[in-house]
Each structure stands twice: as structure tokens, then as C-alpha cells.
Coordinates of C-alpha atoms and ligand atoms in Angstrom, one line a residue:
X317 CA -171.9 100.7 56.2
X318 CA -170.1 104.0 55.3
X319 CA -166.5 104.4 56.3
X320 CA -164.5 107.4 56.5
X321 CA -160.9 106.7 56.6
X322 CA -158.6 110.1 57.9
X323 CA -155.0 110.2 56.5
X324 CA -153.2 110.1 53.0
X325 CA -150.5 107.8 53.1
X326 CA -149.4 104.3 51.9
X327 CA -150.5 103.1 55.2
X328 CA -154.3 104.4 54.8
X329 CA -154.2 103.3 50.8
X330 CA -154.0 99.2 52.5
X331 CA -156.3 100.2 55.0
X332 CA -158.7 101.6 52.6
X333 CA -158.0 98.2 50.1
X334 CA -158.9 96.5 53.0
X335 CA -161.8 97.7 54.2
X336 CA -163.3 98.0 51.2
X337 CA -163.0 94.0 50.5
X338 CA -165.8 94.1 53.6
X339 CA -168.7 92.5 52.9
X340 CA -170.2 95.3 55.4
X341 CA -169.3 98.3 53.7
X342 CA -171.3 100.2 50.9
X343 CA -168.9 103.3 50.9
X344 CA -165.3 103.9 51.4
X345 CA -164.5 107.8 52.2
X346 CA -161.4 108.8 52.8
X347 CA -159.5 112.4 54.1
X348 CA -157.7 113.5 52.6
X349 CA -156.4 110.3 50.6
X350 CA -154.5 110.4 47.6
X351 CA -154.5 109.6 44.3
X352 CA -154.8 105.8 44.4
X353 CA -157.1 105.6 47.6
X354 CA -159.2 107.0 45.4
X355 CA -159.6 103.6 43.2
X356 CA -161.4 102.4 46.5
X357 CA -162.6 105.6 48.1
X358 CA -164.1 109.0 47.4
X359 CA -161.3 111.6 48.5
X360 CA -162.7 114.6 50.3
X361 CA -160.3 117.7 50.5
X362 CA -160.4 117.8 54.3
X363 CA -157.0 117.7 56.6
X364 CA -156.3 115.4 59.2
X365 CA -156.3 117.7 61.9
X366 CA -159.4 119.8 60.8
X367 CA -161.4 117.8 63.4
X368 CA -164.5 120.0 63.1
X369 CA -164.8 119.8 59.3
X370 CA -164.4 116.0 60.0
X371 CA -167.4 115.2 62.3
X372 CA -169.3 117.9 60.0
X373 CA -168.7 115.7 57.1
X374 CA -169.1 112.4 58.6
X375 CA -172.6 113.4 60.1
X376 CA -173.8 114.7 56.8
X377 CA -172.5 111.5 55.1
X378 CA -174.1 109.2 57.7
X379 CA -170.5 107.3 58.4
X380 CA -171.0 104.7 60.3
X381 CA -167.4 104.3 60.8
X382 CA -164.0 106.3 61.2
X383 CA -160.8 104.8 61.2
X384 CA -158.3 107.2 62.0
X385 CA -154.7 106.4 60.5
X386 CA -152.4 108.8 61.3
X387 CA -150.8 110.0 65.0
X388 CA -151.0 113.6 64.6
X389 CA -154.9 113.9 65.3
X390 CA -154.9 110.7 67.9
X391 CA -152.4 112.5 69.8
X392 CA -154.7 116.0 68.8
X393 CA -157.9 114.3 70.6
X394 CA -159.7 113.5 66.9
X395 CA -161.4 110.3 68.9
X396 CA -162.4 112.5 72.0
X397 CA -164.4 114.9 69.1
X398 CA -166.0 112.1 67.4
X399 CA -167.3 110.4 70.4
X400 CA -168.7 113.9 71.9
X401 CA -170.5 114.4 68.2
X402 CA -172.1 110.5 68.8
X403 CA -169.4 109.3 66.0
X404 CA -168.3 105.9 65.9
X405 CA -164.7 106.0 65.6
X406 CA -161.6 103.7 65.4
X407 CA -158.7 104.6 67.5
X408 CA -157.6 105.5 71.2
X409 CA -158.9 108.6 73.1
X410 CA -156.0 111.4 73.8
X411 CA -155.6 110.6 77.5
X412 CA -154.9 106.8 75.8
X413 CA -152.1 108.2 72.5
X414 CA -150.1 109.8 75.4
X415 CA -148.5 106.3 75.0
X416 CA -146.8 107.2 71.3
X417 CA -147.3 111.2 72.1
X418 CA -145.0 111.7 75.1
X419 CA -142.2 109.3 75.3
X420 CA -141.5 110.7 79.0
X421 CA -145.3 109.1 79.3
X422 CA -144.5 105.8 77.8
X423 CA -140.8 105.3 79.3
X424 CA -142.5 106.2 83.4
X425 CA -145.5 103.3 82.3
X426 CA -143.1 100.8 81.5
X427 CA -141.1 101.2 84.3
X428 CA -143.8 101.2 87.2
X429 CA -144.9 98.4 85.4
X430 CA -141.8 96.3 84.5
X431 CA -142.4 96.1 81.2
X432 CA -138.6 95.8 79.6
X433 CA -137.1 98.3 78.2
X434 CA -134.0 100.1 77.6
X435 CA -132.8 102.0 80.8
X436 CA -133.4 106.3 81.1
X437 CA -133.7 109.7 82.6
X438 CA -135.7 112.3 81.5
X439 CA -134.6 115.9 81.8
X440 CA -136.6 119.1 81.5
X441 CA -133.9 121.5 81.2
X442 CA -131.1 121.1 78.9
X443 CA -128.6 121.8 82.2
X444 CA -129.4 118.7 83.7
X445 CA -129.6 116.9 80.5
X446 CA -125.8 118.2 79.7
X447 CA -124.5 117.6 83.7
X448 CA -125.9 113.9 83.3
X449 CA -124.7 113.3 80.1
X450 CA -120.7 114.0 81.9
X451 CA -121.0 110.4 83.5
X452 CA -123.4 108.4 80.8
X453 CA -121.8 105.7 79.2
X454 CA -121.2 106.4 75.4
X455 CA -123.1 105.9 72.6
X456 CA -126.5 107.0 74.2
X457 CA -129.7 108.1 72.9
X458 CA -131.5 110.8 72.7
X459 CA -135.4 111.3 72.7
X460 CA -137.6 114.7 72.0
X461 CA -140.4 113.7 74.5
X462 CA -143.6 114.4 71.7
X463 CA -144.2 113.4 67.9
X464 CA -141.3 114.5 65.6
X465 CA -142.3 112.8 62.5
X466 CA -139.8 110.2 63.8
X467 CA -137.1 111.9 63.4
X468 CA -136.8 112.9 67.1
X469 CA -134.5 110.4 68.2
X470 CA -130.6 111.0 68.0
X471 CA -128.1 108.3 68.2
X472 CA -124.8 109.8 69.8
X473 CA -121.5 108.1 69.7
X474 CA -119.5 110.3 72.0
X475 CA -120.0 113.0 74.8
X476 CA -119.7 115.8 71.9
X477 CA -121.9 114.7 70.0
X478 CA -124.5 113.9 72.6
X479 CA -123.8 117.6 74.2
X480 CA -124.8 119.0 70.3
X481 CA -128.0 117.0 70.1
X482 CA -129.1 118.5 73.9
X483 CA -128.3 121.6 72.2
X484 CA -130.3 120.6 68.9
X485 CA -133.4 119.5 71.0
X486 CA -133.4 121.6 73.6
X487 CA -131.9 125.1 72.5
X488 CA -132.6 125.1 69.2
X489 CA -135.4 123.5 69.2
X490 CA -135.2 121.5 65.7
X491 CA -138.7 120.0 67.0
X492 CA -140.3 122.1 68.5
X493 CA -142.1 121.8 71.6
X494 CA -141.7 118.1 71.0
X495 CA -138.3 118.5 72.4
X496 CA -139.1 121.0 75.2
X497 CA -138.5 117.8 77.4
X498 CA -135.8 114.7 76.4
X499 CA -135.5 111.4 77.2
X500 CA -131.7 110.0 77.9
X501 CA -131.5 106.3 76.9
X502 CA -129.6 103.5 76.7
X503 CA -128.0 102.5 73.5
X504 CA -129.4 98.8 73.0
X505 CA -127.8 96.5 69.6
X506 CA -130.2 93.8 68.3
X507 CA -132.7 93.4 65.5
X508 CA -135.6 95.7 65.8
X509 CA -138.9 93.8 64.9
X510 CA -142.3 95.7 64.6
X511 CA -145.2 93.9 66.3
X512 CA -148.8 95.5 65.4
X513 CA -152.0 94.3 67.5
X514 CA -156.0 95.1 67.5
X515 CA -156.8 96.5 71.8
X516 CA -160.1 96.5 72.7
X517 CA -159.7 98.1 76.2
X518 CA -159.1 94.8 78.1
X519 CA -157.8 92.0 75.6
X520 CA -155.2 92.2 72.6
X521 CA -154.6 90.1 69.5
X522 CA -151.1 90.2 68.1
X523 CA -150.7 90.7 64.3
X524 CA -148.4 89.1 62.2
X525 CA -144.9 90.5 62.9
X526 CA -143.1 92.6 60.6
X527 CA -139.5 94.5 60.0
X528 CA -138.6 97.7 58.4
X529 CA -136.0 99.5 56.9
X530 CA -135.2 102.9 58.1
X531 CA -132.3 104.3 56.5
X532 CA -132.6 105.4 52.8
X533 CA -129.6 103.5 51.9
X534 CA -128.8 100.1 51.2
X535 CA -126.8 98.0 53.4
X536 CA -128.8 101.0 56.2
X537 CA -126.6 103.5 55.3
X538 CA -127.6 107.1 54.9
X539 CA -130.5 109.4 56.1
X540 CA -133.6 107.7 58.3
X541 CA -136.7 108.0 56.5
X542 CA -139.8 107.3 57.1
X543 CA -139.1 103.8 55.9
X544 CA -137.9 102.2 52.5
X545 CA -139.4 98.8 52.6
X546 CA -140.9 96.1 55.2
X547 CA -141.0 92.2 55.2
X548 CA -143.6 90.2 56.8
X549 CA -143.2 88.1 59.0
X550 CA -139.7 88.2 60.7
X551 CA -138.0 85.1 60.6
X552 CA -136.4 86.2 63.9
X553 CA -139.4 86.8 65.5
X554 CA -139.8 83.2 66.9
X555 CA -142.1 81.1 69.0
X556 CA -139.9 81.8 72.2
X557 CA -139.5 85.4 71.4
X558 CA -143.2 85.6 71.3
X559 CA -144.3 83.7 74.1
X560 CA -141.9 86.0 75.9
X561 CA -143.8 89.5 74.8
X562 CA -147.3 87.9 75.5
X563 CA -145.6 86.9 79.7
X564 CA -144.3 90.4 79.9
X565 CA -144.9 92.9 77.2
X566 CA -148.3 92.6 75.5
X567 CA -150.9 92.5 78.0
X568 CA -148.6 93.9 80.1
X569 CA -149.3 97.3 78.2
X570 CA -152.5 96.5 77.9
X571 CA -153.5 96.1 81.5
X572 CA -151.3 99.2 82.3
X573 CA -153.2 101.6 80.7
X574 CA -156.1 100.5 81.9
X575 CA -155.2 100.3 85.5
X576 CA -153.8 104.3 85.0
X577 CA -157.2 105.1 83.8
X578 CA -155.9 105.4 80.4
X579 CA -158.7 102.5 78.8
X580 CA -156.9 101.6 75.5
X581 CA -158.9 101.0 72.3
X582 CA -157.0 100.8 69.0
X583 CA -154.1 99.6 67.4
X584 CA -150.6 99.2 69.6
X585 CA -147.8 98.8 67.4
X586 CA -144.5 97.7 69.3
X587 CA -141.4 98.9 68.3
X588 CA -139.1 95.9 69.7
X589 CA -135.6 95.6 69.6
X590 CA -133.9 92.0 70.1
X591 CA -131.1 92.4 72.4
X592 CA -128.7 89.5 74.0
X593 CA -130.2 89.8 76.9
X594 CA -134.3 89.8 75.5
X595 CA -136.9 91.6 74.0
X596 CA -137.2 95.2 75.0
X597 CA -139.6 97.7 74.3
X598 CA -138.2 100.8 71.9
X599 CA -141.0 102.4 71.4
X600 CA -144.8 102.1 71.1
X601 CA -146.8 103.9 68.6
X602 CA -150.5 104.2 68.6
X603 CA -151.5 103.2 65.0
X604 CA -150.9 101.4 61.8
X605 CA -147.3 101.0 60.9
X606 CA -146.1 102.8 57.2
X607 CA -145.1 100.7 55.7
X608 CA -145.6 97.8 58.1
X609 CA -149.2 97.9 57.0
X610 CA -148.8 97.1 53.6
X611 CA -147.4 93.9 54.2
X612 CA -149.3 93.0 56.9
X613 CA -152.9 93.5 55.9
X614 CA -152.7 91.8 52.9
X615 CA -151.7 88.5 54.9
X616 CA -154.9 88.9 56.9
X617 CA -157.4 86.6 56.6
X618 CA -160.5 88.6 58.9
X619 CA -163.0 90.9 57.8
X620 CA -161.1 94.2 59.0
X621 CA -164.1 96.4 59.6
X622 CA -165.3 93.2 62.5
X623 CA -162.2 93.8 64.1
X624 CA -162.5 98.0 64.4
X625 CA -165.5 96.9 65.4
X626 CA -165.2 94.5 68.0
X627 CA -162.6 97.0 69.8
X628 CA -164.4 99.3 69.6
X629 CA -167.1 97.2 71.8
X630 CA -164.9 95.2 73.4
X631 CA -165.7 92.3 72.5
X632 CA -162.3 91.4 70.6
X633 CA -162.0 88.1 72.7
X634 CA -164.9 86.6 70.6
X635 CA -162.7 87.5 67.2
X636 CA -160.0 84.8 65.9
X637 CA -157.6 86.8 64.6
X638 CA -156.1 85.3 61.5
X639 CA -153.0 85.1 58.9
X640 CA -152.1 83.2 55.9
X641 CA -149.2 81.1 55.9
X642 CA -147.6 83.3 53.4
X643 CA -145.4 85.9 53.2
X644 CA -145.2 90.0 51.9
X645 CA -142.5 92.1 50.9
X646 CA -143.1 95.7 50.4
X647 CA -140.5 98.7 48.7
X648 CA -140.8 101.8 48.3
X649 CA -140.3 103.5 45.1
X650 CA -139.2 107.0 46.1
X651 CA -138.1 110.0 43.9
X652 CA -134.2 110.4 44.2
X653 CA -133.0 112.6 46.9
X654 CA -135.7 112.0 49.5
X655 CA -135.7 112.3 52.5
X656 CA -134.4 116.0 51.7
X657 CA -134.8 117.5 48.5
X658 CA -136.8 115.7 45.3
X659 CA -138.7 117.0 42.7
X660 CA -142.6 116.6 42.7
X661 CA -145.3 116.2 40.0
X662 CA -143.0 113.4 37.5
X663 CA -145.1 111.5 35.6
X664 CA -146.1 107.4 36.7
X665 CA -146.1 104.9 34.2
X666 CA -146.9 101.5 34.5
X667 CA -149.4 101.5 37.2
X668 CA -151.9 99.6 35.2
X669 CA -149.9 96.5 35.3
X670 CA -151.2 95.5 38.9
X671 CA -155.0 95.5 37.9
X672 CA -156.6 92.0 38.5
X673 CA -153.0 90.9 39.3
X674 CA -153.5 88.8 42.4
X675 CA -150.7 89.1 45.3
X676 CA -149.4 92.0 43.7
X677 CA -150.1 95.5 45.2
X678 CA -148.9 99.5 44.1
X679 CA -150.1 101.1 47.7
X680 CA -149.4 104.7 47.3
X681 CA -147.7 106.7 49.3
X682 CA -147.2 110.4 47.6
X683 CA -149.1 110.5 44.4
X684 CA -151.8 112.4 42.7
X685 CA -153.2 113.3 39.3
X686 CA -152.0 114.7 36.7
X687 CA -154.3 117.5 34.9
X688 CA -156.2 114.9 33.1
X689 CA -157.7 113.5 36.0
X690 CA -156.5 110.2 35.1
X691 CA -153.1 109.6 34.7
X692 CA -150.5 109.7 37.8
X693 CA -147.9 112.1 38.9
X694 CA -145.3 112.2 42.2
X695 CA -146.2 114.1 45.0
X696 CA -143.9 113.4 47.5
X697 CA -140.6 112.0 48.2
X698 CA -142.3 108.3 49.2
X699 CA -144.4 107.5 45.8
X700 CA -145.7 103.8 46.0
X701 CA -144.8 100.9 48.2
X702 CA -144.6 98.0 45.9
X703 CA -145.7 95.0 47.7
X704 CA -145.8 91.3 46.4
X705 CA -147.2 88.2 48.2
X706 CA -145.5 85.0 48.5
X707 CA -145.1 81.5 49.5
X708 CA -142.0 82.0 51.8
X709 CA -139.8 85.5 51.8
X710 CA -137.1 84.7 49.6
X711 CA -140.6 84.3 46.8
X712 CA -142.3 87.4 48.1
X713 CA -139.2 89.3 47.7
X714 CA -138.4 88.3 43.9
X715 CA -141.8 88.5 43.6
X716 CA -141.9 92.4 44.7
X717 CA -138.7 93.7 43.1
X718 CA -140.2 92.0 39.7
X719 CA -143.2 94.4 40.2
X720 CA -140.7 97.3 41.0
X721 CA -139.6 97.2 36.6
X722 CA -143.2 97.6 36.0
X723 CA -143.5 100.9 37.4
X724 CA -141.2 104.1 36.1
X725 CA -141.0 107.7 36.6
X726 CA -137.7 110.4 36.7
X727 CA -136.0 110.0 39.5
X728 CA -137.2 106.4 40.3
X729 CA -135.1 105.7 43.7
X730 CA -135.2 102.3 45.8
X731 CA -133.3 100.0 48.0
X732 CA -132.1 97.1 46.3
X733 CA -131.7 94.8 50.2
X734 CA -134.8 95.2 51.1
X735 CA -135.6 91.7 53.0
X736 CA -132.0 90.5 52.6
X737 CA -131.1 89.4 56.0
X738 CA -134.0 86.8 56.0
X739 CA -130.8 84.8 53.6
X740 CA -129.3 85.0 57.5
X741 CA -132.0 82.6 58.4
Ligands
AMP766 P1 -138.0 105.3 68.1 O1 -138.7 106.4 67.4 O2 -138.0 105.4 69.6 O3 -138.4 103.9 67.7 O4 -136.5 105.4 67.6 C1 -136.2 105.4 66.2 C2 -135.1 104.4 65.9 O5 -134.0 104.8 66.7 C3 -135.4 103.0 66.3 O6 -136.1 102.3 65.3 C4 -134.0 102.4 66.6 O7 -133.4 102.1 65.3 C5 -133.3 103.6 67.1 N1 -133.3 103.5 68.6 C6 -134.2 104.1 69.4 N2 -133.9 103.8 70.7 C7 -132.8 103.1 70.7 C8 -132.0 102.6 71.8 N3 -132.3 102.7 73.0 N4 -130.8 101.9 71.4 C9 -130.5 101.8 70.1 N5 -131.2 102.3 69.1 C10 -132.4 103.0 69.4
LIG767 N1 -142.6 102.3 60.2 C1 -142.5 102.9 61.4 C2 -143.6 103.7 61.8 O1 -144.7 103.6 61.2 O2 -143.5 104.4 62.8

């Protein structure tokens, strides 16, 4: 088979690892990819929203397969195209990403449906939003409706700060459309645990779970990012917890779509936060987790390219999704001063040490080559996620920093906690 993978991150590089371990496949494609996707797949110079350029290619290179990684062209109709050209293709149709590309969307399913989540309103002019806001209880949270590269989401501790991010959202509009319409929400405290599944339409399998960490500092200070390092799985993810999301989250979703016409097929990933009072829905998202996928795929024990498969027929009941007994820690190596100003185009060294080296993995994230063709440089302010198998955490985690020394480059920035409060358990 030929598979054409569409995005360029860390995520896509373990996808593209992955899928090229399938028996199946003769030829990993990937667009645009980066510099070490291309140790398992032939970059083409093609952007993940140029849709038409996309089918164009994958007709000419008889793919039998697209996976599509990134939310930008799911929530942009990319499967809708594919499927119109006769294209096999990986992923939900648009009227089916509405449930990570409008948080209005997703908020109104899960509360015709009773699916537990935190309480809301949802304004469409900042007035109302501000005249509500007079009588919320503080802190509350605040949501631009559409895809804001995650950064959408405002945590305000008082009245004032809650009337600036209306203002921010809505006025100003730091996001765009995206925040054209906001969701009001209820500040929850727990643990947030991310939850990734395969959907075929009708029945889900639940991945192994997984937790990441946001904020570029350690101890979660500073900036949010688009995460600095993931373990897998969560220790406080447990049986109850779980048997919990399967009675009234998982299928739940699952069952809702379908029944509002919206026929899921793809990957769910639930954002979950563990509150006193239960599991509750934060957010979904419509893909692979970055960098939840680089610790998860590497613990999987199925033939990836059966499961796209099987969703995409729906015949995912017949696959026994499976896990090894083991556990992943993933950090990101980023270049000093992300998630706002870095420099670009340092030099990697080091990156040779993780060939043949079993467990060990240097997924990247913003790389490319230098003008050698062969030798690495930084191209953006997340470089490589670092990830390291491992009997239990605690040996995945030493396992993974270890691997961090063998890499360098100016400007070499990383948290130094990622994992630590699995030494809670
Ligand atoms: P989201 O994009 O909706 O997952 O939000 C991004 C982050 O904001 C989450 O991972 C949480 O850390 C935080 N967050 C979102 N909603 C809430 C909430 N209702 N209460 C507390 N924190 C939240
Ligand atoms: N790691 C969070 C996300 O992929 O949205």
C-alpha cells in the first residue's frame, strides 16, 4: 500500500514511524513532513490546507491511504474532498470535526446528551457576555468558539480580568473569527488526563491514556504551549475512572454524533479533567494528540494501518485493540524562549545516537536540514520530543531525560518535571 500522511509535526513523525512498521505498506508519503519524517517518508512540499494539490498528488501517486493529522484541514473539509475525488482517507468528515471546530457545537452535544461536563453559556455578542459575566462566580473560563491553535481559552481569576479577555476575544479579536462567538465556563480543579480512541462510526476502542504538560515552565509555571512533555499511561487514570467514561462519556459521544447525523469516523481524543465530583469532559479534539502521540503509539501493539482501516469500514468491533504493559515518557527539547520569540536554523547534534536503539525515540517536532542535505537544524520553537520506553514510569522517565544529554543545539530548552507527579502515586 501507499500512504500519504498530511501534517508536519512531532505528532505525524510517530504516526509516520508507525505506519511504516506495517507489513501492508510499500510507501510512506508524507505533506508536508519535516526533516526526520523523512527517515521513513518521502516529504512532498505541499501544505495542509492545499486540499486540491493533495488529492492531485495522491491520485497520481496511487495512495491507497491518507491519514490526515492535523485539525486545520479536518475542520477545512480535507475528508469531504478526498472522498468526492474516490480517495481513501483517514479522519472525520467536516459536518463530524464541528466536534473540536466549534466548542459552542461540542458544549450544546454534551448537554442534550448528558455527557458531563463543566457548566456554560455561550454568547454571541460581547454585551451579553460582559452583562452575564456581573453575576458569574469567579475564576471562570473563557472559550473562542473555533480553532485557536489552543490558545483560545482564558482562565480569569476576577471580574476584571474576565471583562479584558471578552474584550480580547470579542473586540479585539486576538483569534480571529474563532472568537466571533465565546463560551462562558465553569472553572473545574482536578487532574486533566488525555484519553485518545480509534471511531469507526458506531463502535470505539479506547487507547492507552496519557497526560501532558502545558505550561512551558517547570512546576506549570509560565506561558501554555503547545505542550512540553507527556507520560503514558496515567497512574490516576484508574479502573473505576474508566469504567466510568465507557457508562457515560465514550460511547456516549459516539452514539451522539451519530444520532445528530454527524457519523463519526476517526480519532476522538478526550480532554478529561478529574474533578471531586467525577470525570468531566474539557474538551474533545478530533485527532492525534502532540505530544500524546508519541508516547502512545509506541506502546501499541496493532498493526496501525488495520485500524485506519477498519474505521474507516466500520468494522472496528472485529479489531483487538492492544498495549504493552509498559510505559513512555516523552520531552520536548525546545529552543529557549518558545512559545514567543526563539531563534531558528541552530545546528542538531547528536541525533545519531537513537539509531537501532530500541525504546528510544527523537520524534521531531520543528526541524529541517541544513544546506548539506544531511545534517539537522531547528526550525521551530518545539524541535524533538524525546521519548523513552520503559518497564514502569519512574524507568521510562530516567530512561528519557538520559536520551535528552545525547542531543544538543544553542538554546537547548526543557522541563526538568516532566512525569513527576506519577512519585504522587
Ligand atoms: P481546552 O482547549 O478546552 O482543553 O482548554 C485548554 C486548557 O485550559 C485545558 O487543558 C485546561 O487546563 C484549561 N481549562 C479548560 N477548561 C477549563 C475549565 N472549565 N476549568 C478549568 N480549567 C480549564
Ligand atoms: N496535547 C494537546 C493537543 O494535542 O491538543
Amino acid at each position: 500500500m501507499n500512504v500519504l500522511i498530511v501534517g508536519s509535526g512531532g505528532r505525524e513523525h510517530a504516526i509516520a514511524w508507525k505506519v511504516a512498521k506495517s507489513p501492508k505498506v510499500t510507501k510512506v508519503y508524507c505533506a508536508p513532513g519535516n526533516a526526520g519524517i523523512s527517515e521513513f517518508a518521502e516529504c512532498v512540499p505541499i501544505g495542509a490546507m492545499e486540499f486540491e494539490k493533495l488529492t492531485a498528488f495522491a491520485k497520481e501517486k496511487e495512495i491507497d491511504l491518507t491519514v490526515i493529522g492535523m485539525d486545520d484541514p479536518l475542520v477545512g473539509g480535507i475528508v469531504d474532498v478526498f472522498e468526492a475525488k474516490g480517495l481513501r482517507v483517514f479522519g472525520p468528515r467536516k459536518n463530524a470535526a464541528i466536534l473540536e471546530g466549534s466548542k459552542a457545537f461540542s458544549k450544546d452535544l454534551m448537554k442534550k446528551y448528558e455527557i458531563p461536563t463543566a457548566a456554560y453559556e455561550t454568547f454571541n455578542k460581547a454585551e451579553d457576555a460582559l452583562a452575564y459575566l456581573e453575576t458569574a462566580d469567579m475564576p471562570v473560563v473563557l472559550k473562542a468558539d473555533g480553532l485557536a491553535l489552543g490558545k483560545g481559552v482564558l482562565i480569569c481569576q476576577s471580574l476584571e480580568e474576565a471583562r479584558a479577555g471578552v474584550k480580547e476575544l470579542m473586540e479585539d479579536k486576538k483569534f480571529g473569527s474563532a472568537g466571533d462567538r465565546i463560551v462562558v465556563e465553569e472553572f473545574m480543579t482536578g487532574r486533566e488526563v488525555s484519553v485518545l480512541s480509534f471511531v469507526d462510526g458506531k463502535t470505539i476502542k479506547i487507547m492507552t491514556s496519557a497526560q501532558d504538560h502545558k505550561r512551558a515552565g517547570d512546576g506549570d509555571t509560565g506561558l501554555n504551549t503547545g505542550g512540553m512533555g507527556t507520560f503514558s499511561p496515567s497512574p490516576f487514570y484508574t479502573e473505576e475512572i474508566d469504567t466510568f467514561c465507557r457508562e457515560r462519556i465514550y460511547q456516549a459521544t459516539v452514539d451522539a454524533m451519530a444520532q445528530e447525523g454527524r457519523e463519526f469516523k476517526g480519532i476522538i481524543f478526550f480532554g478529561l479533567m478529574l474533578t471531586e465530583k467525577g470525570p468531566r469532559v474539557l474538551e474533545y479534539n478530533a485527532r492525534f494528540g502532540d505530544p500524546e502521540t508519541q508516547v502512545v503509539l509506541p506502546r501499541m501493539k496493532n498493526d496501525i494501518v488495520e485500524v485506519f482501516e477498519a474505521c474507516i469500514d466500520g468494522r472496528l468491533d472485529q479489531i483487538d485493540l492492544g498495549f504493552e504493559d509498559n510505559a513512555a515518557v516523552c520531552v520536548v527539547l525546545a529552543s529557549e524562549g518558545y512559545p514567543l520569540h526563539y531563534k531558528k536554523g541552530l545546528a542538531i547534534h547528536g541525533l545519531e545516537c537513537f539509531k537501532e536503539k530500541d525504546g528510544y525515540y527523537a520524534f521531531h517536532a520543528g526541524t529541517r536540514f541544513a544546506e548539506d542535505g544531511t545534517t539537522f537544524q531547528t526550525n521551530g520553537g518545539r524541535v524533538l520530543g524525546i521519548t523513552a520506553l520503559g518497564e514502569d514510569l519512574k524507568a521510562a522517565r530516567a530512561n528519557a531525560y538520559a536520551a535528552t544529554e545525547w542531543v544538543s543545539f544553542e538554546n537547548k530548552y526543557m522541563r526538568h518535571d516532566i512525569g513527576k507527579a506519577i512519585d504522587e502515586c
